[in-house]
Amino acid sequence: MSESESRYIAEVAARRAVRPSVRSLIVQEGRVLVQRPSDSEPGHHYGFIGGGYEIGDTFESRLRKEIEEETNARLVDWEYLFVVENRFVDAGRRVHAVEHYLLATIDRTDVVSREAHLVQEWIPLSALAATDVRPHAVRDVLATGRHHEIRHLTVNAWPE
């Protein structure tokens, strides 16, 4: 996780606010596009491209903005898949996120990052289950090909 994202999550956790976001499942040629912090090693903690939902956004406008800010690609098409209520702990802080996942098509496969703190990589779907892509529940749904069947996932990693 980047330093700026860690600060943002700390602020959300301190306010006990729900963190809404829009995330993409970009699948092309048997691979999924994911990203990781540029200061981490390949294979370490990937996430799906997307970002925090802001007042006035539509799912499409937010996803388009995130893809075009973070990569050299453009959003061509999208389909709403499911929502994830994701409760997790980061640096000892409870975070509650509501993440909307969209199946997205982009205009290229030679994707490079526009942001120095991020690196995008294509992961073969056949290797996805063994790769640390978070949230793991979404990774597992995509790896098993059930992403068109699911409408709502709940991930509760808060300790009792």
mmCIF file with all atom_site columns, C-alpha atoms in Angstrom:
data_model
loop_
_atom_site.group_PDB
_atom_site.id
_atom_site.type_symbol
_atom_site.label_atom_id
_atom_site.label_alt_id
_atom_site.label_comp_id
_atom_site.label_asym_id
_atom_site.label_entity_id
_atom_site.label_seq_id
_atom_site.pdbx_PDB_ins_code
_atom_site.Cartn_x
_atom_site.Cartn_y
_atom_site.Cartn_z
_atom_site.occupancy
_atom_site.B_iso_or_equiv
_atom_site.pdbx_formal_charge
_atom_site.auth_seq_id
_atom_site.auth_comp_id
_atom_site.auth_asym_id
_atom_site.auth_atom_id
_atom_site.pdbx_PDB_model_num
ATOM 1   C CA . MET A 1 1   ? 0.000   0.000   0.000   1.00 0.00 ? 1   MET A CA 1
ATOM 2   C CA . SER A 1 2   ? 1.380   3.426   -0.878  1.00 0.00 ? 2   SER A CA 1
ATOM 3   C CA . GLU A 1 3   ? 2.067   5.997   1.808   1.00 0.00 ? 3   GLU A CA 1
ATOM 4   C CA . SER A 1 4   ? -0.718  8.268   0.570   1.00 0.00 ? 4   SER A CA 1
ATOM 5   C CA . GLU A 1 5   ? -3.212  5.385   0.555   1.00 0.00 ? 5   GLU A CA 1
ATOM 6   C CA . SER A 1 6   ? -2.095  4.422   4.088   1.00 0.00 ? 6   SER A CA 1
ATOM 7   C CA . ARG A 1 7   ? -2.709  8.015   5.244   1.00 0.00 ? 7   ARG A CA 1
ATOM 8   C CA . TYR A 1 8   ? -6.137  8.026   3.580   1.00 0.00 ? 8   TYR A CA 1
ATOM 9   C CA . ILE A 1 9   ? -7.107  4.723   5.193   1.00 0.00 ? 9   ILE A CA 1
ATOM 10  C CA . ALA A 1 10  ? -5.903  6.005   8.566   1.00 0.00 ? 10  ALA A CA 1
ATOM 11  C CA . GLU A 1 11  ? -8.141  9.076   8.174   1.00 0.00 ? 11  GLU A CA 1
ATOM 12  C CA . VAL A 1 12  ? -11.137 6.947   7.164   1.00 0.00 ? 12  VAL A CA 1
ATOM 13  C CA . ALA A 1 13  ? -10.559 4.587   10.094  1.00 0.00 ? 13  ALA A CA 1
ATOM 14  C CA . ALA A 1 14  ? -10.190 7.478   12.562  1.00 0.00 ? 14  ALA A CA 1
ATOM 15  C CA . ARG A 1 15  ? -13.521 8.965   11.396  1.00 0.00 ? 15  ARG A CA 1
ATOM 16  C CA . ARG A 1 16  ? -15.131 5.511   11.361  1.00 0.00 ? 16  ARG A CA 1
ATOM 17  C CA . ALA A 1 17  ? -16.449 6.379   7.918   1.00 0.00 ? 17  ALA A CA 1
ATOM 18  C CA . VAL A 1 18  ? -17.412 3.892   5.234   1.00 0.00 ? 18  VAL A CA 1
ATOM 19  C CA . ARG A 1 19  ? -14.969 4.086   2.314   1.00 0.00 ? 19  ARG A CA 1
ATOM 20  C CA . PRO A 1 20  ? -16.901 3.750   -0.994  1.00 0.00 ? 20  PRO A CA 1
ATOM 21  C CA . SER A 1 21  ? -14.951 2.876   -4.123  1.00 0.00 ? 21  SER A CA 1
ATOM 22  C CA . VAL A 1 22  ? -15.214 1.589   -7.676  1.00 0.00 ? 22  VAL A CA 1
ATOM 23  C CA . ARG A 1 23  ? -12.838 -1.195  -8.792  1.00 0.00 ? 23  ARG A CA 1
ATOM 24  C CA . SER A 1 24  ? -12.226 -2.839  -12.153 1.00 0.00 ? 24  SER A CA 1
ATOM 25  C CA . LEU A 1 25  ? -11.815 -6.406  -13.262 1.00 0.00 ? 25  LEU A CA 1
ATOM 26  C CA . ILE A 1 26  ? -9.959  -5.937  -16.537 1.00 0.00 ? 26  ILE A CA 1
ATOM 27  C CA . VAL A 1 27  ? -9.720  -9.342  -18.189 1.00 0.00 ? 27  VAL A CA 1
ATOM 28  C CA . GLN A 1 28  ? -8.202  -9.769  -21.649 1.00 0.00 ? 28  GLN A CA 1
ATOM 29  C CA . GLU A 1 29  ? -6.564  -12.716 -23.387 1.00 0.00 ? 29  GLU A CA 1
ATOM 30  C CA . GLY A 1 30  ? -6.835  -14.969 -20.329 1.00 0.00 ? 30  GLY A CA 1
ATOM 31  C CA . ARG A 1 31  ? -5.177  -12.435 -18.009 1.00 0.00 ? 31  ARG A CA 1
ATOM 32  C CA . VAL A 1 32  ? -6.313  -9.882  -15.439 1.00 0.00 ? 32  VAL A CA 1
ATOM 33  C CA . LEU A 1 33  ? -4.745  -6.446  -15.027 1.00 0.00 ? 33  LEU A CA 1
ATOM 34  C CA . VAL A 1 34  ? -3.736  -5.622  -11.450 1.00 0.00 ? 34  VAL A CA 1
ATOM 35  C CA . GLN A 1 35  ? -1.437  -3.124  -9.811  1.00 0.00 ? 35  GLN A CA 1
ATOM 36  C CA . ARG A 1 36  ? 0.981   -2.888  -6.906  1.00 0.00 ? 36  ARG A CA 1
ATOM 37  C CA . PRO A 1 37  ? 3.057   -0.186  -5.239  1.00 0.00 ? 37  PRO A CA 1
ATOM 38  C CA . SER A 1 38  ? 6.233   0.416   -7.230  1.00 0.00 ? 38  SER A CA 1
ATOM 39  C CA . ASP A 1 39  ? 8.349   0.021   -4.094  1.00 0.00 ? 39  ASP A CA 1
ATOM 40  C CA . SER A 1 40  ? 7.131   -3.566  -3.574  1.00 0.00 ? 40  SER A CA 1
ATOM 41  C CA . GLU A 1 41  ? 8.475   -6.723  -5.177  1.00 0.00 ? 41  GLU A CA 1
ATOM 42  C CA . PRO A 1 42  ? 6.601   -8.423  -8.041  1.00 0.00 ? 42  PRO A CA 1
ATOM 43  C CA . GLY A 1 43  ? 4.199   -10.996 -6.605  1.00 0.00 ? 43  GLY A CA 1
ATOM 44  C CA . HIS A 1 44  ? 3.620   -8.976  -3.437  1.00 0.00 ? 44  HIS A CA 1
ATOM 45  C CA . HIS A 1 45  ? 0.152   -7.607  -2.626  1.00 0.00 ? 45  HIS A CA 1
ATOM 46  C CA . TYR A 1 46  ? -1.664  -6.622  -5.794  1.00 0.00 ? 46  TYR A CA 1
ATOM 47  C CA . GLY A 1 47  ? -4.954  -4.749  -6.020  1.00 0.00 ? 47  GLY A CA 1
ATOM 48  C CA . PHE A 1 48  ? -7.545  -4.078  -8.693  1.00 0.00 ? 48  PHE A CA 1
ATOM 49  C CA . ILE A 1 49  ? -7.421  -0.711  -10.469 1.00 0.00 ? 49  ILE A CA 1
ATOM 50  C CA . GLY A 1 50  ? -9.939  1.794   -9.163  1.00 0.00 ? 50  GLY A CA 1
ATOM 51  C CA . GLY A 1 51  ? -10.409 4.468   -6.573  1.00 0.00 ? 51  GLY A CA 1
ATOM 52  C CA . GLY A 1 52  ? -12.537 6.237   -4.044  1.00 0.00 ? 52  GLY A CA 1
ATOM 53  C CA . TYR A 1 53  ? -16.042 7.209   -5.092  1.00 0.00 ? 53  TYR A CA 1
ATOM 54  C CA . GLU A 1 54  ? -16.668 10.959  -4.855  1.00 0.00 ? 54  GLU A CA 1
ATOM 55  C CA . ILE A 1 55  ? -19.897 12.942  -4.717  1.00 0.00 ? 55  ILE A CA 1
ATOM 56  C CA . GLY A 1 56  ? -21.230 13.421  -8.250  1.00 0.00 ? 56  GLY A CA 1
ATOM 57  C CA . ASP A 1 57  ? -19.399 10.410  -9.696  1.00 0.00 ? 57  ASP A CA 1
ATOM 58  C CA . THR A 1 58  ? -21.086 7.719   -11.691 1.00 0.00 ? 58  THR A CA 1
ATOM 59  C CA . PHE A 1 59  ? -19.507 4.276   -11.713 1.00 0.00 ? 59  PHE A CA 1
ATOM 60  C CA . GLU A 1 60  ? -18.349 4.923   -15.266 1.00 0.00 ? 60  GLU A CA 1
ATOM 61  C CA . SER A 1 61  ? -16.940 8.409   -14.630 1.00 0.00 ? 61  SER A CA 1
ATOM 62  C CA . ARG A 1 62  ? -14.981 7.267   -11.575 1.00 0.00 ? 62  ARG A CA 1
ATOM 63  C CA . LEU A 1 63  ? -13.591 4.163   -13.268 1.00 0.00 ? 63  LEU A CA 1
ATOM 64  C CA . ARG A 1 64  ? -12.715 6.100   -16.427 1.00 0.00 ? 64  ARG A CA 1
ATOM 65  C CA . LYS A 1 65  ? -10.894 8.717   -14.338 1.00 0.00 ? 65  LYS A CA 1
ATOM 66  C CA . GLU A 1 66  ? -8.942  6.123   -12.341 1.00 0.00 ? 66  GLU A CA 1
ATOM 67  C CA . ILE A 1 67  ? -7.881  4.097   -15.381 1.00 0.00 ? 67  ILE A CA 1
ATOM 68  C CA . GLU A 1 68  ? -6.827  7.193   -17.321 1.00 0.00 ? 68  GLU A CA 1
ATOM 69  C CA . GLU A 1 69  ? -5.024  8.768   -14.325 1.00 0.00 ? 69  GLU A CA 1
ATOM 70  C CA . GLU A 1 70  ? -3.175  5.590   -13.355 1.00 0.00 ? 70  GLU A CA 1
ATOM 71  C CA . THR A 1 71  ? -2.413  4.072   -16.793 1.00 0.00 ? 71  THR A CA 1
ATOM 72  C CA . ASN A 1 72  ? -1.932  4.937   -20.456 1.00 0.00 ? 72  ASN A CA 1
ATOM 73  C CA . ALA A 1 73  ? -5.150  3.037   -21.278 1.00 0.00 ? 73  ALA A CA 1
ATOM 74  C CA . ARG A 1 74  ? -8.687  4.250   -21.886 1.00 0.00 ? 74  ARG A CA 1
ATOM 75  C CA . LEU A 1 75  ? -11.940 2.662   -20.757 1.00 0.00 ? 75  LEU A CA 1
ATOM 76  C CA . VAL A 1 76  ? -13.868 1.280   -23.743 1.00 0.00 ? 76  VAL A CA 1
ATOM 77  C CA . ASP A 1 77  ? -16.769 -0.558  -22.088 1.00 0.00 ? 77  ASP A CA 1
ATOM 78  C CA . TRP A 1 78  ? -17.935 -1.758  -18.673 1.00 0.00 ? 78  TRP A CA 1
ATOM 79  C CA . GLU A 1 79  ? -20.514 -3.948  -16.971 1.00 0.00 ? 79  GLU A CA 1
ATOM 80  C CA . TYR A 1 80  ? -21.547 -3.803  -13.309 1.00 0.00 ? 80  TYR A CA 1
ATOM 81  C CA . LEU A 1 81  ? -20.770 -7.101  -11.582 1.00 0.00 ? 81  LEU A CA 1
ATOM 82  C CA . PHE A 1 82  ? -21.133 -6.988  -7.789  1.00 0.00 ? 82  PHE A CA 1
ATOM 83  C CA . VAL A 1 83  ? -20.558 -5.104  -4.552  1.00 0.00 ? 83  VAL A CA 1
ATOM 84  C CA . VAL A 1 84  ? -18.196 -6.131  -1.752  1.00 0.00 ? 84  VAL A CA 1
ATOM 85  C CA . GLU A 1 85  ? -18.687 -5.032  1.818   1.00 0.00 ? 85  GLU A CA 1
ATOM 86  C CA . ASN A 1 86  ? -15.085 -5.295  2.955   1.00 0.00 ? 86  ASN A CA 1
ATOM 87  C CA . ARG A 1 87  ? -14.133 -4.974  6.616   1.00 0.00 ? 87  ARG A CA 1
ATOM 88  C CA . PHE A 1 88  ? -10.416 -5.265  7.247   1.00 0.00 ? 88  PHE A CA 1
ATOM 89  C CA . VAL A 1 89  ? -7.703  -4.162  9.651   1.00 0.00 ? 89  VAL A CA 1
ATOM 90  C CA . ASP A 1 90  ? -4.825  -1.999  8.418   1.00 0.00 ? 90  ASP A CA 1
ATOM 91  C CA . ALA A 1 91  ? -2.006  -1.090  10.814  1.00 0.00 ? 91  ALA A CA 1
ATOM 92  C CA . GLY A 1 92  ? -4.261  -1.959  13.745  1.00 0.00 ? 92  GLY A CA 1
ATOM 93  C CA . ARG A 1 93  ? -7.135  0.216   12.479  1.00 0.00 ? 93  ARG A CA 1
ATOM 94  C CA . ARG A 1 94  ? -10.558 -1.095  11.484  1.00 0.00 ? 94  ARG A CA 1
ATOM 95  C CA . VAL A 1 95  ? -11.579 -0.056  7.983   1.00 0.00 ? 95  VAL A CA 1
ATOM 96  C CA . HIS A 1 96  ? -15.027 -0.504  6.426   1.00 0.00 ? 96  HIS A CA 1
ATOM 97  C CA . ALA A 1 97  ? -15.156 -0.297  2.635   1.00 0.00 ? 97  ALA A CA 1
ATOM 98  C CA . VAL A 1 98  ? -17.990 -0.709  0.144   1.00 0.00 ? 98  VAL A CA 1
ATOM 99  C CA . GLU A 1 99  ? -16.408 -1.613  -3.183  1.00 0.00 ? 99  GLU A CA 1
ATOM 100 C CA . HIS A 1 100 ? -18.338 -1.775  -6.466  1.00 0.00 ? 100 HIS A CA 1
ATOM 101 C CA . TYR A 1 101 ? -16.700 -4.078  -9.039  1.00 0.00 ? 101 TYR A CA 1
ATOM 102 C CA . LEU A 1 102 ? -17.081 -3.540  -12.772 1.00 0.00 ? 102 LEU A CA 1
ATOM 103 C CA . LEU A 1 103 ? -15.954 -5.792  -15.596 1.00 0.00 ? 103 LEU A CA 1
ATOM 104 C CA . ALA A 1 104 ? -14.015 -3.345  -17.757 1.00 0.00 ? 104 ALA A CA 1
ATOM 105 C CA . THR A 1 105 ? -12.595 -3.372  -21.252 1.00 0.00 ? 105 THR A CA 1
ATOM 106 C CA . ILE A 1 106 ? -9.687  -1.088  -22.109 1.00 0.00 ? 106 ILE A CA 1
ATOM 107 C CA . ASP A 1 107 ? -8.208  -0.063  -25.447 1.00 0.00 ? 107 ASP A CA 1
ATOM 108 C CA . ARG A 1 108 ? -4.777  -1.698  -25.113 1.00 0.00 ? 108 ARG A CA 1
ATOM 109 C CA . THR A 1 109 ? -2.749  -4.487  -23.536 1.00 0.00 ? 109 THR A CA 1
ATOM 110 C CA . ASP A 1 110 ? 0.610   -2.670  -23.476 1.00 0.00 ? 110 ASP A CA 1
ATOM 111 C CA . VAL A 1 111 ? -0.348  -0.880  -20.262 1.00 0.00 ? 111 VAL A CA 1
ATOM 112 C CA . VAL A 1 112 ? 2.170   1.305   -18.433 1.00 0.00 ? 112 VAL A CA 1
ATOM 113 C CA . SER A 1 113 ? 1.717   3.388   -15.332 1.00 0.00 ? 113 SER A CA 1
ATOM 114 C CA . ARG A 1 114 ? 1.259   7.159   -15.400 1.00 0.00 ? 114 ARG A CA 1
ATOM 115 C CA . GLU A 1 115 ? 1.938   7.295   -11.652 1.00 0.00 ? 115 GLU A CA 1
ATOM 116 C CA . ALA A 1 116 ? 5.428   6.652   -10.297 1.00 0.00 ? 116 ALA A CA 1
ATOM 117 C CA . HIS A 1 117 ? 4.121   4.949   -7.151  1.00 0.00 ? 117 HIS A CA 1
ATOM 118 C CA . LEU A 1 118 ? 2.199   2.244   -9.107  1.00 0.00 ? 118 LEU A CA 1
ATOM 119 C CA . VAL A 1 119 ? 3.112   -0.633  -11.424 1.00 0.00 ? 119 VAL A CA 1
ATOM 120 C CA . GLN A 1 120 ? 0.488   -2.514  -13.440 1.00 0.00 ? 120 GLN A CA 1
ATOM 121 C CA . GLU A 1 121 ? 0.946   -6.173  -14.365 1.00 0.00 ? 121 GLU A CA 1
ATOM 122 C CA . TRP A 1 122 ? -1.077  -8.768  -16.267 1.00 0.00 ? 122 TRP A CA 1
ATOM 123 C CA . ILE A 1 123 ? -1.557  -11.952 -14.220 1.00 0.00 ? 123 ILE A CA 1
ATOM 124 C CA . PRO A 1 124 ? -2.662  -15.126 -16.042 1.00 0.00 ? 124 PRO A CA 1
ATOM 125 C CA . LEU A 1 125 ? -6.067  -16.277 -14.792 1.00 0.00 ? 125 LEU A CA 1
ATOM 126 C CA . SER A 1 126 ? -4.540  -19.749 -14.408 1.00 0.00 ? 126 SER A CA 1
ATOM 127 C CA . ALA A 1 127 ? -2.109  -18.327 -11.788 1.00 0.00 ? 127 ALA A CA 1
ATOM 128 C CA . LEU A 1 128 ? -4.556  -15.971 -10.083 1.00 0.00 ? 128 LEU A CA 1
ATOM 129 C CA . ALA A 1 129 ? -5.593  -18.228 -7.180  1.00 0.00 ? 129 ALA A CA 1
ATOM 130 C CA . ALA A 1 130 ? -1.955  -18.502 -6.052  1.00 0.00 ? 130 ALA A CA 1
ATOM 131 C CA . THR A 1 131 ? -1.264  -14.747 -6.350  1.00 0.00 ? 131 THR A CA 1
ATOM 132 C CA . ASP A 1 132 ? -1.718  -12.245 -3.500  1.00 0.00 ? 132 ASP A CA 1
ATOM 133 C CA . VAL A 1 133 ? -4.429  -10.085 -5.065  1.00 0.00 ? 133 VAL A CA 1
ATOM 134 C CA . ARG A 1 134 ? -6.663  -8.348  -2.540  1.00 0.00 ? 134 ARG A CA 1
ATOM 135 C CA . PRO A 1 135 ? -9.345  -8.675  -1.525  1.00 0.00 ? 135 PRO A CA 1
ATOM 136 C CA . HIS A 1 136 ? -8.819  -12.428 -1.711  1.00 0.00 ? 136 HIS A CA 1
ATOM 137 C CA . ALA A 1 137 ? -12.578 -13.058 -1.930  1.00 0.00 ? 137 ALA A CA 1
ATOM 138 C CA . VAL A 1 138 ? -12.737 -11.123 -5.219  1.00 0.00 ? 138 VAL A CA 1
ATOM 139 C CA . ARG A 1 139 ? -9.582  -12.844 -6.493  1.00 0.00 ? 139 ARG A CA 1
ATOM 140 C CA . ASP A 1 140 ? -11.150 -16.231 -5.716  1.00 0.00 ? 140 ASP A CA 1
ATOM 141 C CA . VAL A 1 141 ? -14.445 -15.386 -7.443  1.00 0.00 ? 141 VAL A CA 1
ATOM 142 C CA . LEU A 1 142 ? -12.569 -14.298 -10.572 1.00 0.00 ? 142 LEU A CA 1
ATOM 143 C CA . ALA A 1 143 ? -10.168 -17.267 -10.469 1.00 0.00 ? 143 ALA A CA 1
ATOM 144 C CA . THR A 1 144 ? -13.101 -19.695 -10.389 1.00 0.00 ? 144 THR A CA 1
ATOM 145 C CA . GLY A 1 145 ? -14.959 -17.862 -13.149 1.00 0.00 ? 145 GLY A CA 1
ATOM 146 C CA . ARG A 1 146 ? -17.948 -17.023 -10.916 1.00 0.00 ? 146 ARG A CA 1
ATOM 147 C CA . HIS A 1 147 ? -17.738 -13.222 -11.280 1.00 0.00 ? 147 HIS A CA 1
ATOM 148 C CA . HIS A 1 148 ? -20.945 -13.140 -13.380 1.00 0.00 ? 148 HIS A CA 1
ATOM 149 C CA . GLU A 1 149 ? -22.856 -15.189 -10.762 1.00 0.00 ? 149 GLU A CA 1
ATOM 150 C CA . ILE A 1 150 ? -22.075 -13.136 -7.631  1.00 0.00 ? 150 ILE A CA 1
ATOM 151 C CA . ARG A 1 151 ? -24.017 -9.979  -6.723  1.00 0.00 ? 151 ARG A CA 1
ATOM 152 C CA . HIS A 1 152 ? -22.851 -9.319  -3.145  1.00 0.00 ? 152 HIS A CA 1
ATOM 153 C CA . LEU A 1 153 ? -19.848 -10.446 -1.098  1.00 0.00 ? 153 LEU A CA 1
ATOM 154 C CA . THR A 1 154 ? -19.163 -9.753  2.554   1.00 0.00 ? 154 THR A CA 1
ATOM 155 C CA . VAL A 1 155 ? -15.605 -9.941  3.839   1.00 0.00 ? 155 VAL A CA 1
ATOM 156 C CA . ASN A 1 156 ? -15.348 -9.520  7.590   1.00 0.00 ? 156 ASN A CA 1
ATOM 157 C CA . ALA A 1 157 ? -11.749 -9.586  8.786   1.00 0.00 ? 157 ALA A CA 1
ATOM 158 C CA . TRP A 1 158 ? -12.469 -7.595  11.925  1.00 0.00 ? 158 TRP A CA 1
ATOM 159 C CA . PRO A 1 159 ? -11.518 -9.434  15.108  1.00 0.00 ? 159 PRO A CA 1
ATOM 160 C CA . GLU A 1 160 ? -14.401 -10.204 17.439  1.00 0.00 ? 160 GLU A CA 1
#
